[in-house]
Short mmCIF file of C-alpha atoms in Angstrom, two decimals:
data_model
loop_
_atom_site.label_atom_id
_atom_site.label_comp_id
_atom_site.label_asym_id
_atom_site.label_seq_id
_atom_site.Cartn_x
_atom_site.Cartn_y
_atom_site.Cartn_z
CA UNK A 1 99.35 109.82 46.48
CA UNK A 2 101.29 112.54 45.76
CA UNK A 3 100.79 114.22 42.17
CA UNK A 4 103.62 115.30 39.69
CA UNK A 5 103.38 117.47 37.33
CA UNK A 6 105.87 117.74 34.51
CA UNK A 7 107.21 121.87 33.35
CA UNK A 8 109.67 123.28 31.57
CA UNK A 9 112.66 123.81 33.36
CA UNK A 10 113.09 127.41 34.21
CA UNK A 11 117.05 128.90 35.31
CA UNK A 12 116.75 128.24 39.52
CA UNK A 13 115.25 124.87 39.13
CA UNK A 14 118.39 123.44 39.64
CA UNK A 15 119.24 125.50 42.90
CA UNK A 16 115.88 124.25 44.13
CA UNK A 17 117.02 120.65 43.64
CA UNK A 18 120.36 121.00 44.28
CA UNK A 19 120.11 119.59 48.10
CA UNK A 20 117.94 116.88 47.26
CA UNK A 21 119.73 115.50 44.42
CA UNK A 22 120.15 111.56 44.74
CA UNK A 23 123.78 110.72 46.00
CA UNK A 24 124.19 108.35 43.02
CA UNK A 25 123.38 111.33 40.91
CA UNK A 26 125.41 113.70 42.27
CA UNK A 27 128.64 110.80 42.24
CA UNK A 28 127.57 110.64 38.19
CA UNK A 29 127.49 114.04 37.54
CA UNK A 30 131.29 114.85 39.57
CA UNK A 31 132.34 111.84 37.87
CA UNK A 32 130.97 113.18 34.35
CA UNK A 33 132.28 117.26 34.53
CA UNK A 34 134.22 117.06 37.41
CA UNK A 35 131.44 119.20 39.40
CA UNK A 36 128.68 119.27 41.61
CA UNK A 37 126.10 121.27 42.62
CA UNK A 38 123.86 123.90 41.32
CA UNK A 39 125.59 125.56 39.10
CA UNK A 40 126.00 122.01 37.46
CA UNK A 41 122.80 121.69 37.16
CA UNK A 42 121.57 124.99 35.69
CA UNK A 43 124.05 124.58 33.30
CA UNK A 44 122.24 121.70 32.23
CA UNK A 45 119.25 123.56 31.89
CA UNK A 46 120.54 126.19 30.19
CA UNK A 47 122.83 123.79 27.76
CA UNK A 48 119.63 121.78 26.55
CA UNK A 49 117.80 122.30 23.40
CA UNK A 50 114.71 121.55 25.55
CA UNK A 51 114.98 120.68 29.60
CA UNK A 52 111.85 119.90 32.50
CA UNK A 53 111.41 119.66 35.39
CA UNK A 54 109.31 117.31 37.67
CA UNK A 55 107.50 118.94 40.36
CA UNK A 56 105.51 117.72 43.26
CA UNK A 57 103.78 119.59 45.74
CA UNK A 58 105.77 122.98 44.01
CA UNK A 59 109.20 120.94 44.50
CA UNK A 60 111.29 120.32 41.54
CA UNK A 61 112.35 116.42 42.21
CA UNK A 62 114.19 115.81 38.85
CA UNK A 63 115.32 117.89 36.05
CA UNK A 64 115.44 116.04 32.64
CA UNK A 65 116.27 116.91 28.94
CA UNK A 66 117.71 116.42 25.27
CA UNK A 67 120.34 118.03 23.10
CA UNK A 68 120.22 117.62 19.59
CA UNK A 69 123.79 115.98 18.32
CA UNK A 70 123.64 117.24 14.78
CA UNK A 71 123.31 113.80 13.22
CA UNK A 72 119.63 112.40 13.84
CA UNK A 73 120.33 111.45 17.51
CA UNK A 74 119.81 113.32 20.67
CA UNK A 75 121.95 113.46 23.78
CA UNK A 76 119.36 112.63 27.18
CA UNK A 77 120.22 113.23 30.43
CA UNK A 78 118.01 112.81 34.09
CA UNK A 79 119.42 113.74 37.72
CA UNK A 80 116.79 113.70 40.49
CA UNK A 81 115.99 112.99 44.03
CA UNK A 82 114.69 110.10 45.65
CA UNK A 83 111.27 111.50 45.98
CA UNK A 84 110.92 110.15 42.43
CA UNK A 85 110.35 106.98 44.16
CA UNK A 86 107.01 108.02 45.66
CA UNK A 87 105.58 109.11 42.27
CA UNK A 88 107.44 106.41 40.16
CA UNK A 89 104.73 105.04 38.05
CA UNK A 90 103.92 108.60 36.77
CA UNK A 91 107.49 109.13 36.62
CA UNK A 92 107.91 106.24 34.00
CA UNK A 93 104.84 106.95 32.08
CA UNK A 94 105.66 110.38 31.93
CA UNK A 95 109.10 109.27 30.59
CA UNK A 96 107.47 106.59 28.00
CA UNK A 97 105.77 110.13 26.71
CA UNK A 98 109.02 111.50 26.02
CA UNK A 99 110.44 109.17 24.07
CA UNK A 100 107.08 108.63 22.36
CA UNK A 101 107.55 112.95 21.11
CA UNK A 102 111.10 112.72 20.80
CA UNK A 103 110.80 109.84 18.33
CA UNK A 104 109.29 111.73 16.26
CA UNK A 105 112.41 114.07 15.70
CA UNK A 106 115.04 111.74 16.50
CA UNK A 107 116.08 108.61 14.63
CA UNK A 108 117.91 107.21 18.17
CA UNK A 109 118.57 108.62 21.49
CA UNK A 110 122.16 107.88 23.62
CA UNK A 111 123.83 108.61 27.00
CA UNK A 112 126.86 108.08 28.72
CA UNK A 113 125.81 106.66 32.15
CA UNK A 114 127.75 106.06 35.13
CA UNK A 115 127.99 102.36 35.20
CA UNK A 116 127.82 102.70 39.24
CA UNK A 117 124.25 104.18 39.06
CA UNK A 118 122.34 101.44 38.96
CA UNK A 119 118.74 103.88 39.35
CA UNK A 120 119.38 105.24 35.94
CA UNK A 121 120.39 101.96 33.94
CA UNK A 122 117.01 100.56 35.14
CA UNK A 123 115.16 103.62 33.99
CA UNK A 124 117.42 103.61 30.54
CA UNK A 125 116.55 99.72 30.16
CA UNK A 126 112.85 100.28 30.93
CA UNK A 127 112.08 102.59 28.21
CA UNK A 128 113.90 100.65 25.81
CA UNK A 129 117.43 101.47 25.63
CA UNK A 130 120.26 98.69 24.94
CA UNK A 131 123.78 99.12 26.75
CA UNK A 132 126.21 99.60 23.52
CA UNK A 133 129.59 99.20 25.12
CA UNK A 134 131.61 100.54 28.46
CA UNK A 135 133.73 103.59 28.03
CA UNK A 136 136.06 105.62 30.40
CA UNK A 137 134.54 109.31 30.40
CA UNK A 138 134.95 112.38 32.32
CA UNK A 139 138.02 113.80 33.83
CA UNK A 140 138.84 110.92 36.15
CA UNK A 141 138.28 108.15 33.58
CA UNK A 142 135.29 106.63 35.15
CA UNK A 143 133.22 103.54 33.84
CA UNK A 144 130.36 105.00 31.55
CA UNK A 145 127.60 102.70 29.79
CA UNK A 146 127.50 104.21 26.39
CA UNK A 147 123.58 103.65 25.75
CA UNK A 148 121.13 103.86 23.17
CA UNK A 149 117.49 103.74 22.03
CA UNK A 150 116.91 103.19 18.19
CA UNK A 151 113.66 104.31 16.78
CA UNK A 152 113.87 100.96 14.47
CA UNK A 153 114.59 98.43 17.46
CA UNK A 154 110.73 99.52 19.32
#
């Protein structure tokens, strides 16, 4: 079995995954900005209070991180490639981690979600979060799941 490690993110992480990127991610991310592509994605790096990447074999498969919204809550994100599937139990764990060290800033965590990407709802639901509500988001008005993890619902 393969092994993944978990870095920070570092500007040319998201070139690297660029080509891989899941087509349900890249269909979420258009459908969030209105782009696609690298630059996309290093501007999520570089937008992030704190962004990593997972690695295997020296291969960035997923890029995944938090901005702080001002108000006790942070803003998460993921896009990655389907090699998460091969590593996906360290991939979850690694995520329970996250939440685990985020909690301890962060009274609740949220994301809009394309409602079509049914990868990340599954990861969202598995660590917790609840589905709030459906909004239209993005510059074509696409179906969102507004989502949310509350530190007082574990």
């Amino acid at each position: 079995m393969a092994k993944m490690i978990i870095r920070e993110a570092e500007i040319g992480d998201g070139v690297a995954l660029a080509p891989n990127l899941r087509e349900a991610d890249q269909q979420e991310m258009k459908a969030a900005t209105g782009e696609v592509g690298p630059d996309s994605l290093e501007k999520g790096i570089r937008d992030c209070d704190e962004c990593w990447c997972l690695e295997v074999e020296g291969e960035p498969i997923g890029l995944y991180g938090y901005r702080d919204s001002g108000d006790g809550s942070a803003f998460i994100w993921l896009m990655g490639s389907d090699t998460i599937n091969d590593v996906s139990w360290q991939f979850l764990r690694a995520s329970k981690h996250t939440i685990n060290k985020l909690s301890k800033t962060f009274e609740s965590l949220w994301s809009l979600s394309d409602a079509r990407n049914t990868k990340h709802r599954e990861w969202y639901e598995w660590l917790g979060f609840k589905v709030l509500n459906e909004v239209q988001a993005g510059p074509e008005g696409v179906t969102f799941n507004l989502i949310e993890w509350r530190k007082d619902n574990v």
